[in-house]
PDB file of C-alpha atoms in Angstrom:
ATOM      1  CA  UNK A  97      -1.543 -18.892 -32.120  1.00 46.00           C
ATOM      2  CA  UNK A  98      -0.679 -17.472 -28.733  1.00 47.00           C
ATOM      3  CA  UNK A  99      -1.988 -20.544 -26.534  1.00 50.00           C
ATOM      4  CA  UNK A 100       0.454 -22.489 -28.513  1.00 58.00           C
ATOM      5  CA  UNK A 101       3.219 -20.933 -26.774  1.00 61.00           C
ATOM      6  CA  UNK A 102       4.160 -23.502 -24.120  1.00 63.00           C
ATOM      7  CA  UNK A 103       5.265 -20.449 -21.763  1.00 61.00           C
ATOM      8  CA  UNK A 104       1.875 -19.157 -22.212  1.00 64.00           C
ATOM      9  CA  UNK A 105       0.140 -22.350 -21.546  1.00 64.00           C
ATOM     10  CA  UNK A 106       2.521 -22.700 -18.157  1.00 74.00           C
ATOM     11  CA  UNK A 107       1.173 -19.695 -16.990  1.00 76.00           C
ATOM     12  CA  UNK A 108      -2.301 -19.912 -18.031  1.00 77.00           C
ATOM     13  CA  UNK A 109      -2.374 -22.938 -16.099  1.00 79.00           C
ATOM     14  CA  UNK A 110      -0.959 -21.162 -13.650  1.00 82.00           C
ATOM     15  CA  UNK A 111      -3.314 -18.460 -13.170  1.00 78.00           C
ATOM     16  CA  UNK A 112      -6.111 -20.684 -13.424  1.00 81.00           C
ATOM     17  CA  UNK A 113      -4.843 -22.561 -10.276  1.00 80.00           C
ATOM     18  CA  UNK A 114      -4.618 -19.331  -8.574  1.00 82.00           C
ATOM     19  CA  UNK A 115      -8.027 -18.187  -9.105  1.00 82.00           C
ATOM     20  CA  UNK A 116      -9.415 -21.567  -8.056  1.00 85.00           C
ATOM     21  CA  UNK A 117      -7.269 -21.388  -5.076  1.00 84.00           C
ATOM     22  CA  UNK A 118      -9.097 -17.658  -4.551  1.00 83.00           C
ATOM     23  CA  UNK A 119     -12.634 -19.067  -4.991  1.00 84.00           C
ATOM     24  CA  UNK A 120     -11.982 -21.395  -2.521  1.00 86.00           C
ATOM     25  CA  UNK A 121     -10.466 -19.302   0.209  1.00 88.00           C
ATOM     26  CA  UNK A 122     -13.503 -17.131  -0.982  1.00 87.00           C
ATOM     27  CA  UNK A 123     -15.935 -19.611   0.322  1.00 90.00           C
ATOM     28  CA  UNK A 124     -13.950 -20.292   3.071  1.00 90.00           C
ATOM     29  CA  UNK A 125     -13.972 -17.038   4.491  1.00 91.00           C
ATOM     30  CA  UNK A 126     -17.931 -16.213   3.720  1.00 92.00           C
ATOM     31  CA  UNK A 127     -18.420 -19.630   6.232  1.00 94.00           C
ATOM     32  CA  UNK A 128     -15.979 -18.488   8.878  1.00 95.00           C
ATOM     33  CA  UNK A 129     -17.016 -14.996   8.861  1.00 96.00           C
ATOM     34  CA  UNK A 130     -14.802 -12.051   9.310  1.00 97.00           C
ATOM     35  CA  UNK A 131     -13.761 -12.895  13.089  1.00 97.00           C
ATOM     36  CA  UNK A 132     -12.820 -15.853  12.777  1.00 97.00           C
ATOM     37  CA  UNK A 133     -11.448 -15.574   9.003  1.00 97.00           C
ATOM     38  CA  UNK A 134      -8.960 -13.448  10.324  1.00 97.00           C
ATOM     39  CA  UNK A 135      -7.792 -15.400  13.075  1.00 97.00           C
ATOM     40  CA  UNK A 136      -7.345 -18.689  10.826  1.00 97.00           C
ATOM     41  CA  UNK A 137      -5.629 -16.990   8.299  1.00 96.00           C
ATOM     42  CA  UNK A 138      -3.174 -14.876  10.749  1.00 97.00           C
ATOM     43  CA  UNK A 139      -2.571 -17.915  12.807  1.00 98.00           C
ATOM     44  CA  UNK A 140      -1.578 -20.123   9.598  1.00 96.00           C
ATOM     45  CA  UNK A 141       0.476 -17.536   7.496  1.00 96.00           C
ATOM     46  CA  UNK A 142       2.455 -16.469  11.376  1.00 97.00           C
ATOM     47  CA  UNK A 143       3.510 -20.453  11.599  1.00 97.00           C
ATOM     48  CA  UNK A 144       4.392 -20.962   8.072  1.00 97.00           C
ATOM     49  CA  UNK A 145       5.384 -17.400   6.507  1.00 97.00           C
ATOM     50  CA  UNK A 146       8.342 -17.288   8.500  1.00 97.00           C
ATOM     51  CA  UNK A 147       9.311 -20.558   6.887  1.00 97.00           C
ATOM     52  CA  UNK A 148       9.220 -19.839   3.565  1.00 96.00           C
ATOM     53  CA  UNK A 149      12.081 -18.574   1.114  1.00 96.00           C
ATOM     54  CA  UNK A 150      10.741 -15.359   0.847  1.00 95.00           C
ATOM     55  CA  UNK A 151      11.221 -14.274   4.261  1.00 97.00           C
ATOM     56  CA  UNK A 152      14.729 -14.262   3.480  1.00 96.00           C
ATOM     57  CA  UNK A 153      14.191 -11.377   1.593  1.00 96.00           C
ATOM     58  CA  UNK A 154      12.710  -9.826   5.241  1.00 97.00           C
ATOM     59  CA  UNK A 155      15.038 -10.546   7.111  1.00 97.00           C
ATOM     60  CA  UNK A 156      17.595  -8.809   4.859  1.00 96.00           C
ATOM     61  CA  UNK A 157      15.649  -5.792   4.573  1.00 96.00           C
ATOM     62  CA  UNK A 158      15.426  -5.926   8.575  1.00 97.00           C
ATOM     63  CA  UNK A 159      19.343  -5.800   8.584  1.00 96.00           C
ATOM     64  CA  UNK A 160      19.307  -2.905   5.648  1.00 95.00           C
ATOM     65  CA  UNK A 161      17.013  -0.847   7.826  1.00 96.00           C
ATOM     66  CA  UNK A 162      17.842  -1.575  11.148  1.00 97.00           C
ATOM     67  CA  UNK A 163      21.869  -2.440  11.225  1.00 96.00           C
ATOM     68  CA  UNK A 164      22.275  -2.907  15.408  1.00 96.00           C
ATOM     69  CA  UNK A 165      19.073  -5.206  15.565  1.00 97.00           C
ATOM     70  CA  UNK A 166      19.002  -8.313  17.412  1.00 97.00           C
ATOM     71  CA  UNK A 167      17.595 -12.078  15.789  1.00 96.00           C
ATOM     72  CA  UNK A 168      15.332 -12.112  18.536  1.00 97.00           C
ATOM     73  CA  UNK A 169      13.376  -8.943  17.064  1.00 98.00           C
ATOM     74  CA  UNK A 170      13.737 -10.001  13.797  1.00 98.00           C
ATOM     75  CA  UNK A 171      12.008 -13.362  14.525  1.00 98.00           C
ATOM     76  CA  UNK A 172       9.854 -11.524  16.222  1.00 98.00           C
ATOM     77  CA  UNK A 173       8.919  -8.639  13.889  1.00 98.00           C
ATOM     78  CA  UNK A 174       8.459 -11.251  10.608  1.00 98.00           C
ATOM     79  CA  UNK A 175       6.150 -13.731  12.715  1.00 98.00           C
ATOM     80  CA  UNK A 176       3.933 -10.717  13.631  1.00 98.00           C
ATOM     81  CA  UNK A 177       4.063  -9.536   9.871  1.00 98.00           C
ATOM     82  CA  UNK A 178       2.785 -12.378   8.592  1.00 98.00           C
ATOM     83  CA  UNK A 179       0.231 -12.040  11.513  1.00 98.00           C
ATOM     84  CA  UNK A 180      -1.052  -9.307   9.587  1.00 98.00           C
ATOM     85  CA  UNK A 181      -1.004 -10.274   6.235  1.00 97.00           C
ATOM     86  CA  UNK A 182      -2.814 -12.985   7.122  1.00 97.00           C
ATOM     87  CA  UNK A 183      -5.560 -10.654   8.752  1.00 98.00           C
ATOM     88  CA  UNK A 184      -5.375  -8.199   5.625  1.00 97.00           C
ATOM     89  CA  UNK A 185      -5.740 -11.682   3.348  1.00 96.00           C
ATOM     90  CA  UNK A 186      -9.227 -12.603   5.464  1.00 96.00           C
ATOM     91  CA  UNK A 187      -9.914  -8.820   5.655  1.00 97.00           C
ATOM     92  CA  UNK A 188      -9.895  -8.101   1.904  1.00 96.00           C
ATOM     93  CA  UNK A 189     -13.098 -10.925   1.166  1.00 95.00           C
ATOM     94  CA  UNK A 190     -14.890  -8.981   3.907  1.00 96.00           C
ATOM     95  CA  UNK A 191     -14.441  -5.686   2.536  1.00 96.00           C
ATOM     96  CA  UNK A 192     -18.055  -5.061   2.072  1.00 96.00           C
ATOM     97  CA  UNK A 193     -18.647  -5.779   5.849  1.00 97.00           C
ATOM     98  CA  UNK A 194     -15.490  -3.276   6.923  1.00 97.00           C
ATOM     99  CA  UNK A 195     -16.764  -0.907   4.803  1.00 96.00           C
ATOM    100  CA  UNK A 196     -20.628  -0.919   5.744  1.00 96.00           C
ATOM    101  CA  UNK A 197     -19.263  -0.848   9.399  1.00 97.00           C
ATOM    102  CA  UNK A 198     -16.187   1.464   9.109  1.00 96.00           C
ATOM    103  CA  UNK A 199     -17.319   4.510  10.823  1.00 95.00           C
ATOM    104  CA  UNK A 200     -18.046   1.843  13.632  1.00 97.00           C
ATOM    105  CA  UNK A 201     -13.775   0.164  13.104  1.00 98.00           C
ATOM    106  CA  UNK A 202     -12.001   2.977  12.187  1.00 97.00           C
ATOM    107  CA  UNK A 203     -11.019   6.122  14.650  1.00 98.00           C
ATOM    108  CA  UNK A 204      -9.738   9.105  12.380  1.00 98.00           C
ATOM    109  CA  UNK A 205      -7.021  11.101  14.037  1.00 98.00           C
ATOM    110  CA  UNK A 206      -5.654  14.397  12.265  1.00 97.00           C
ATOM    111  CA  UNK A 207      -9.211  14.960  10.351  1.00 96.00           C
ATOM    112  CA  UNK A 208      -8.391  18.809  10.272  1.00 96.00           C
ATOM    113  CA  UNK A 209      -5.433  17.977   7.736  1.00 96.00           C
ATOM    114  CA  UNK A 210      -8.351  16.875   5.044  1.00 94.00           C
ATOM    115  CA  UNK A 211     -11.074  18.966   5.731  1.00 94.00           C
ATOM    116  CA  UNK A 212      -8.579  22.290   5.140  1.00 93.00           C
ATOM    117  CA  UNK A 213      -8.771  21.171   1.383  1.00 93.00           C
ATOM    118  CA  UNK A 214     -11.774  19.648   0.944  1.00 88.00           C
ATOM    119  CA  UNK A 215     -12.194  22.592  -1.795  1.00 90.00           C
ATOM    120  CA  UNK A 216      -9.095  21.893  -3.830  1.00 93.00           C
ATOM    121  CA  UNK A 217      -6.950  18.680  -5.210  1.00 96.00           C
ATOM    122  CA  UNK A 218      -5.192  16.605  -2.812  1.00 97.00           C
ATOM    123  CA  UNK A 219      -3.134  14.129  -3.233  1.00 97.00           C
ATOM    124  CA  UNK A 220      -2.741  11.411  -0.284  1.00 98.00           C
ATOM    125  CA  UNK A 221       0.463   9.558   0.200  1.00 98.00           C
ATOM    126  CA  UNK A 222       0.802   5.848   2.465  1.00 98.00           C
ATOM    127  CA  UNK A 223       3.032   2.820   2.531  1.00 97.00           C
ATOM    128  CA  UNK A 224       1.253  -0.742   3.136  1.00 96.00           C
ATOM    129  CA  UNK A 225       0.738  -0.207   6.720  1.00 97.00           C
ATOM    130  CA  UNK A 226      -2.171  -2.325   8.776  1.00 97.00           C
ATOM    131  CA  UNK A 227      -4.344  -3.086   5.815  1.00 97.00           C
ATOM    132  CA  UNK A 228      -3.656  -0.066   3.294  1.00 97.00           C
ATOM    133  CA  UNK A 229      -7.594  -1.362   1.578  1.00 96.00           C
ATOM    134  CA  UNK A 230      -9.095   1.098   4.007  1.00 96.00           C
ATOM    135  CA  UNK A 231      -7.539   4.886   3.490  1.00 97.00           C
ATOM    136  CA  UNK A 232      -9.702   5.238   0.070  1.00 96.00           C
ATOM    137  CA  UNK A 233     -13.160   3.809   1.850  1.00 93.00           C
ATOM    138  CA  UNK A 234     -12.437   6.722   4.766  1.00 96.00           C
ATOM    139  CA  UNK A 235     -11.559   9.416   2.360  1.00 96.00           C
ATOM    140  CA  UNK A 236     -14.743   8.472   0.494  1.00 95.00           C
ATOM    141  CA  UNK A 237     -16.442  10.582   4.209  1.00 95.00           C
ATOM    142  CA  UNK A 238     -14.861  13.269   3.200  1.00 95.00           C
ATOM    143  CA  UNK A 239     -14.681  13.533  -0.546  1.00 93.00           C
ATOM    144  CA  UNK A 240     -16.992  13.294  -3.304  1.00 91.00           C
ATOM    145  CA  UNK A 241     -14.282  12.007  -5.757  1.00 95.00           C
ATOM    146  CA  UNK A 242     -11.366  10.021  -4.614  1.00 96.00           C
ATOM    147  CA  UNK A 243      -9.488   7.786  -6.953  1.00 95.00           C
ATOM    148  CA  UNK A 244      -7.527   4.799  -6.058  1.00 93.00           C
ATOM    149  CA  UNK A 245      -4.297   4.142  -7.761  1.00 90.00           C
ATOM    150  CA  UNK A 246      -3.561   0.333  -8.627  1.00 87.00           C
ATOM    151  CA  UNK A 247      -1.052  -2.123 -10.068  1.00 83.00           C
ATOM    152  CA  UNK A 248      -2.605  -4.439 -12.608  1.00 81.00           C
ATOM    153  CA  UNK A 249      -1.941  -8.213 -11.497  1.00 80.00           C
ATOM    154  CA  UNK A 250      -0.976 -10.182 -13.972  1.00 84.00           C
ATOM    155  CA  UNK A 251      -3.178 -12.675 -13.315  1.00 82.00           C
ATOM    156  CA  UNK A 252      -6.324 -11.637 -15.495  1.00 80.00           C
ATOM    157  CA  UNK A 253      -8.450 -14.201 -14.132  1.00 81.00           C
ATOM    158  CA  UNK A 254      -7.632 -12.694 -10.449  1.00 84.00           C
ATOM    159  CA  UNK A 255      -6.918  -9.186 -11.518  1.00 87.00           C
ATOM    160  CA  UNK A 256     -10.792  -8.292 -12.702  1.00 88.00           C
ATOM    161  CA  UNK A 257     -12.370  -9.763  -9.593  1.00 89.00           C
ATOM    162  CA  UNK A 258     -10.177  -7.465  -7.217  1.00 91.00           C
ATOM    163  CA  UNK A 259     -10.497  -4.800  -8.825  1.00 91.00           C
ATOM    164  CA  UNK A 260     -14.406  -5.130  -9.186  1.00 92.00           C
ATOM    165  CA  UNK A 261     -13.825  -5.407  -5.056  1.00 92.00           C
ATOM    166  CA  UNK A 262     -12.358  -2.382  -4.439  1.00 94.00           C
ATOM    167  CA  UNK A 263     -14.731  -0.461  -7.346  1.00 92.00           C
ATOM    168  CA  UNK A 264     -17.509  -1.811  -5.174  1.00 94.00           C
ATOM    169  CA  UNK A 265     -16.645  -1.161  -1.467  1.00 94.00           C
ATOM    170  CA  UNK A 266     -13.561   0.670  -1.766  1.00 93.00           C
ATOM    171  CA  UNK A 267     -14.022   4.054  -4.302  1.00 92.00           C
ATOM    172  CA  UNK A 268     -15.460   3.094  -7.504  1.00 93.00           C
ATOM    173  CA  UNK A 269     -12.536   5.229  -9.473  1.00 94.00           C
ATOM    174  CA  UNK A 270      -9.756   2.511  -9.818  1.00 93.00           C
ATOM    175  CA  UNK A 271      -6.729   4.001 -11.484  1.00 91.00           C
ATOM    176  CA  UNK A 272      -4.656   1.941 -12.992  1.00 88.00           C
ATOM    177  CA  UNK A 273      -0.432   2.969 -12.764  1.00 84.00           C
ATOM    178  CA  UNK A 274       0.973   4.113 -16.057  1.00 77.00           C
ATOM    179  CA  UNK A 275       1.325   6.800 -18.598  1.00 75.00           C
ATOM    180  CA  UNK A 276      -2.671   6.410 -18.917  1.00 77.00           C
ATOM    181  CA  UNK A 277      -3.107   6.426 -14.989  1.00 84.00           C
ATOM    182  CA  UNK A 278      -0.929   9.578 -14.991  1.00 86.00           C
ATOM    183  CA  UNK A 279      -3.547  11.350 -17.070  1.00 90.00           C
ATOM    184  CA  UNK A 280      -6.521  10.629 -14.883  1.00 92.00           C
ATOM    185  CA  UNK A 281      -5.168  11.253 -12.087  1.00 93.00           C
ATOM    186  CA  UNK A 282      -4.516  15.200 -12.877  1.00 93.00           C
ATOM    187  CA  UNK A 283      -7.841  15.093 -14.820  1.00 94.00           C
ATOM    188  CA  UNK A 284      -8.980  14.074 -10.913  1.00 96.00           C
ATOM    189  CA  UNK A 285      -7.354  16.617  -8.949  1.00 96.00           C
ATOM    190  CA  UNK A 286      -8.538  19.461 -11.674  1.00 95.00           C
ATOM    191  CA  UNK A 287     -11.722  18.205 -10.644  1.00 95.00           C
ATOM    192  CA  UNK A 288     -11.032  19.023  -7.311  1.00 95.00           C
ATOM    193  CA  UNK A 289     -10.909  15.149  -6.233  1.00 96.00           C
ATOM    194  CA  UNK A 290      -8.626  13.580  -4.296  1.00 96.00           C
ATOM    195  CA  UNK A 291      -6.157  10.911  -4.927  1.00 96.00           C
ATOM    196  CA  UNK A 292      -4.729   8.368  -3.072  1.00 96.00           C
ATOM    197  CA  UNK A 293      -1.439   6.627  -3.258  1.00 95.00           C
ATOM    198  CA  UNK A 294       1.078   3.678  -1.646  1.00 96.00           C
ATOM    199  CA  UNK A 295       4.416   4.888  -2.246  1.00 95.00           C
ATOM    200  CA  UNK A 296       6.857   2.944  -0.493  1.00 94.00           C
ATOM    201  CA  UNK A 297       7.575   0.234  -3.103  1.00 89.00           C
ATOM    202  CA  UNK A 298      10.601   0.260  -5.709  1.00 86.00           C
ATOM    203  CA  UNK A 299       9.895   1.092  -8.963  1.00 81.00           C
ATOM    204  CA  UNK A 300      12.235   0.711 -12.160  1.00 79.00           C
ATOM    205  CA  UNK A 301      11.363   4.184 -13.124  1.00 81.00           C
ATOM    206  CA  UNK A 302      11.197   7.316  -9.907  1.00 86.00           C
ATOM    207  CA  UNK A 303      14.149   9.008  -8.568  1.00 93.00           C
ATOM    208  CA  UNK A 304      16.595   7.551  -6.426  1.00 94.00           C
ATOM    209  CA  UNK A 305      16.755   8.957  -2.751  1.00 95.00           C
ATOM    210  CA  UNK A 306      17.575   7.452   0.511  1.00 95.00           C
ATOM    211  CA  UNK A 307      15.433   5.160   2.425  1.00 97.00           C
ATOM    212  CA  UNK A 308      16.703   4.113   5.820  1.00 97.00           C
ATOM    213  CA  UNK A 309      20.253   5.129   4.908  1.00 95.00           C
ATOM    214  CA  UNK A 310      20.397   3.263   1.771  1.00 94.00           C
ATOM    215  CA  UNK A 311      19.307   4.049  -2.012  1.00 94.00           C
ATOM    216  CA  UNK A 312      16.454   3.212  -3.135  1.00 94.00           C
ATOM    217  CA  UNK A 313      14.305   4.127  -6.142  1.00 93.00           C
ATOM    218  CA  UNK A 314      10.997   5.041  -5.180  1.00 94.00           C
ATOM    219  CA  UNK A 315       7.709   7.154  -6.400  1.00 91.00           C
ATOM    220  CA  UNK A 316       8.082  10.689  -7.467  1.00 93.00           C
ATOM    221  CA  UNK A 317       4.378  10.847  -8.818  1.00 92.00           C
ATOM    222  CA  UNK A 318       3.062  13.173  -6.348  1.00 95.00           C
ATOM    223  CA  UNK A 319       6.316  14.985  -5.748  1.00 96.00           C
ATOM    224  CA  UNK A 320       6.072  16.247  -9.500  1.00 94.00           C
ATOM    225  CA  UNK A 321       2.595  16.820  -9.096  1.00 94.00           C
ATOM    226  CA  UNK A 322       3.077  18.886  -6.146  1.00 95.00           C
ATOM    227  CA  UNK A 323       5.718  20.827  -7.435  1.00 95.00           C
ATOM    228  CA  UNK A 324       4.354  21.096 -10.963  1.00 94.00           C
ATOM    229  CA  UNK A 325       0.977  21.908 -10.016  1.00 95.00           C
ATOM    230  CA  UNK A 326       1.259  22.914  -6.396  1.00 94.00           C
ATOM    231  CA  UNK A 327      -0.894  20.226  -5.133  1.00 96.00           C
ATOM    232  CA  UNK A 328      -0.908  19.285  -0.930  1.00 97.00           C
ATOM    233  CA  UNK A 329       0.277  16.004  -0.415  1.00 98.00           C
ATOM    234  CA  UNK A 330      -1.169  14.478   2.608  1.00 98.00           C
ATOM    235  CA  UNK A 331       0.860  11.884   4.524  1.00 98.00           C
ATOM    236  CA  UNK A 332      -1.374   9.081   5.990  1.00 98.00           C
ATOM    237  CA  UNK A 333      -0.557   6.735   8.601  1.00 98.00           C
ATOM    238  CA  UNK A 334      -2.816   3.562   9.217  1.00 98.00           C
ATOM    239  CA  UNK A 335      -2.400   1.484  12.142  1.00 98.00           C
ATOM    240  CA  UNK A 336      -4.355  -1.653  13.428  1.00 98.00           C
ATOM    241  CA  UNK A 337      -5.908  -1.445  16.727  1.00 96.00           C
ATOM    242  CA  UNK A 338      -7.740  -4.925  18.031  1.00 93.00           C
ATOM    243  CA  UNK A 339      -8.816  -7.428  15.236  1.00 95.00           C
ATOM    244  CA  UNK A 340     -10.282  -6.026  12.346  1.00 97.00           C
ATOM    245  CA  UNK A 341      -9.994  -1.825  13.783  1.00 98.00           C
ATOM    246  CA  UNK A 342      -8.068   0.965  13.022  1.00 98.00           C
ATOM    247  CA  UNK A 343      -6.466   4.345  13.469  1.00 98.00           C
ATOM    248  CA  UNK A 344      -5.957   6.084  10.627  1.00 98.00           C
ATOM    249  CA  UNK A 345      -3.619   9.552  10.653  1.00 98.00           C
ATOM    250  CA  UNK A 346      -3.618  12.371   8.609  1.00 98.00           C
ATOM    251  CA  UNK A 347      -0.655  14.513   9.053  1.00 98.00           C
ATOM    252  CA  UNK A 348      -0.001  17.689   8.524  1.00 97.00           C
ATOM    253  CA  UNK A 349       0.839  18.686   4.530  1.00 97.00           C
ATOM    254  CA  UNK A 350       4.542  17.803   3.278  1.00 97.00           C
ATOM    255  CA  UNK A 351       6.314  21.385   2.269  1.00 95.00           C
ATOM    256  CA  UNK A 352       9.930  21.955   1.243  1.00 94.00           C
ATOM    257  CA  UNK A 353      11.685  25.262   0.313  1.00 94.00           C
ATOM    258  CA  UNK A 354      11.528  25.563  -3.214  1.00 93.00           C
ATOM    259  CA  UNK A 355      14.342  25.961  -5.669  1.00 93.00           C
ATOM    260  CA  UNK A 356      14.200  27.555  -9.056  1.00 94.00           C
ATOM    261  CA  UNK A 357      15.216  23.161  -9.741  1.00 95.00           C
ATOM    262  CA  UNK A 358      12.552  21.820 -10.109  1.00 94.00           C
ATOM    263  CA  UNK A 359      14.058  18.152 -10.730  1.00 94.00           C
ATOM    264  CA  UNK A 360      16.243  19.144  -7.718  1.00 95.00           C
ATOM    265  CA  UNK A 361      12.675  19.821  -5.583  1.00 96.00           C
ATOM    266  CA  UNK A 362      11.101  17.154  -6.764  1.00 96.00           C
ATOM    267  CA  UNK A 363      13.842  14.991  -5.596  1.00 97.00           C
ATOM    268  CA  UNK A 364      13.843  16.909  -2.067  1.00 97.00           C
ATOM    269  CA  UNK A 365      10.112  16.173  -2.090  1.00 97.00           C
ATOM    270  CA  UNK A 366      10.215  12.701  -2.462  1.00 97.00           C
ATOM    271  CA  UNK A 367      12.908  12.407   0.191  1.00 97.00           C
ATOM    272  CA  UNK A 368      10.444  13.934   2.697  1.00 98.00           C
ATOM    273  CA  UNK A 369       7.605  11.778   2.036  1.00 98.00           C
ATOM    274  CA  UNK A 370      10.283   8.751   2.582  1.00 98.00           C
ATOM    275  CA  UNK A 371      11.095  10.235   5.779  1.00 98.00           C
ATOM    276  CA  UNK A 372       7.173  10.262   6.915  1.00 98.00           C
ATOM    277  CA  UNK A 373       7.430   6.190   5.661  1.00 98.00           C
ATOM    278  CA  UNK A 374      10.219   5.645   7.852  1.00 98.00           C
ATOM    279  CA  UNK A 375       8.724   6.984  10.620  1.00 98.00           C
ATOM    280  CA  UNK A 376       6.129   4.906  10.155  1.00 98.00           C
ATOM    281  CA  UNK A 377       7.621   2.164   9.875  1.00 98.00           C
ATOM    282  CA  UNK A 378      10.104   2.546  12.677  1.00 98.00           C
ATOM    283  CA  UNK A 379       7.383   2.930  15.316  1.00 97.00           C
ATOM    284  CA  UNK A 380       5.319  -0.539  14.239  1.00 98.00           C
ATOM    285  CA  UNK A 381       8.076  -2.275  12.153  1.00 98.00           C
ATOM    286  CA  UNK A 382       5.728  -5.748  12.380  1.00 98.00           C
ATOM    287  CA  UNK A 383       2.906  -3.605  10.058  1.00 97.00           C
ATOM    288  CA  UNK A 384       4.901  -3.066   7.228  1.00 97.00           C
ATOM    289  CA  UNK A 385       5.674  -5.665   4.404  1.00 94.00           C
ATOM    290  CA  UNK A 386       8.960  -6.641   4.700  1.00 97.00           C
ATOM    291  CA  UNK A 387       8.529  -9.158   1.990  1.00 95.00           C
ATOM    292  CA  UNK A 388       9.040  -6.756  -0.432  1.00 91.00           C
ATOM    293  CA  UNK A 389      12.656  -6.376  -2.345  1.00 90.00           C
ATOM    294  CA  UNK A 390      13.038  -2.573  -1.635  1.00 91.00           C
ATOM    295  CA  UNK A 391      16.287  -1.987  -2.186  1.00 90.00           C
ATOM    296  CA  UNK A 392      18.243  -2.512  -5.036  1.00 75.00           C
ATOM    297  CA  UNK A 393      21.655  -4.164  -4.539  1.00 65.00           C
ATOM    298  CA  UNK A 394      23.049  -2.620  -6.853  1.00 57.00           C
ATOM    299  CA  UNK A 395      22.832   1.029  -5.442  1.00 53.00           C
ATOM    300  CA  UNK A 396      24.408  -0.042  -2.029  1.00 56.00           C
ATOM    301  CA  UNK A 397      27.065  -2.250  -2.586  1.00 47.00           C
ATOM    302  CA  UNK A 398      30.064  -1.880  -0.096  1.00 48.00           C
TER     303      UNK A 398
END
């Protein structure tokens, strides 16, 4: 049987801790409350995060992106980034709150860049910024339909309760990535419904195009559907305000010249919305999530 697979059992095990481990910090959050959630769990992940292993991994991705940049800001820029992910950790059990009180925490900037297509498919493109949970929740003010594109964790005991989350207070259509994900997603935009998308992690599949002056293999979903089906893509921008508040941008449409290559375009396209990332990213380094091994090593070595 399966469950006599000691690997398996490891990980079971595993998983099982984890949710348990959720549950808790479940509870613990619903007694704190939102305010305070968030400033326990930013204040505990800013003094360890930076201590663990995996902030390595930042700090190397700091130097990738930023060559001439001093320890100081490093230090600086990975304390306040696990500042946030601490807040987005609190953040995510109180999503029901943040979105019963969003038109309250979040000030839209750029809102003539959605409502010029609220009659057509759109596809919306943003990199974890702030807390990322929020850009389908706002779109739902504009759209009817708006899907929500997500990676399947493979913790199954974890991976049905967040998703439930986000089907609840988020947009109820969860798309998961994949050949099957692919599918609904045009389905959705033929419907005249809006998608939304984080593109700014590596994939093993994509197209390989430059990310602050290095290679990196990244998204080309709504490049190809962009140039295959001439869908907008709408670049969003979400940054955090005070506590648990937000600006959230939407930019103006990403367009390229066209080429009778359409490989070649979508290629060009993706390198535009990477451009949009960096600027992002640039202006309020400490909201991205460094943690993350973007770059493969073995596209840039010297």
């Amino acid at each position: 049987m399966l469950y006599n697979n000691p690997m398996i059992k490891i990980k079971t095990i595993r998983y099982l801790f984890e949710a348990i481990l959720g549950l808790n910090l479940l509870i613990l959050t619903k007694i704190l409350g939102l305010e305070l959630s968030t400033k326990t769990f930013s204040w505990f992940l800013s003094n360890i995060g930076p201590k663990l292993r995996i902030s390595n991994q930042a700090k190397e991705n700091l130097y990738l992106a930023f060559p001439d940049i001093k320890n100081s800001e490093i230090e600086s820029i990975i304390y306040k980034m696990w500042k946030n992910i601490g807040m987005v950790a609190a953040e995510f059990f109180h999503l029901k709150k943040i979105s019963e009180e969003k038109n309250d925490r979040i000030t839209v900037v750029g809102e003539e860049n959605i409502i010029k297509y609220k009659n057509s498919g759109v596809i919306f493109v943003s990199g974890h910024f702030a807390n990322w949970e929020i850009i389908p929740l706002i779109l739902r003010n504009y759209r009817d339909k708006v899907g929500g594109i997500y990676r399947h964790s493979n913790n199954f005991f974890v991976n049905r309760w967040v998703v439930k989350q986000r089907y609840k207070n988020t947009t109820p259509i969860q798309i998961r990535k994949g050949s099957s994900g692919a599918r609904e997603m045009l389905s959705l935009l033929k419907e005249n419904g809006a998608i939304a998308m984080l593109v700014d992690q590596k994939l093993s599949s994509g197209v390989k195009v430059n990310f602050f002056g290095s290679d990196a293999m990244t998204s080309d979903g709504a490049a190809s559907l962009a140039i295959k089906y001439n869908y907008p893509v709408i670049p969003i921008n979400v940054e955090r305000a005070k506590g648990s508040n937000f600006t959230i941008s939407f930019h103006p449409e990403i367009k390229i010249n066209r080429t009778s290559n359409k490989l070649n375009d979508i290629k060009t396209f993706t390198s535009e919305i990477n451009r949009f990332l960096e600027e992002c990213i640039t202006n309020k380094p400490e909201s991205w999530f460094w943690i993350h091994n973007r770059w493969d090593k073995k596209f840039n070595l010297n």
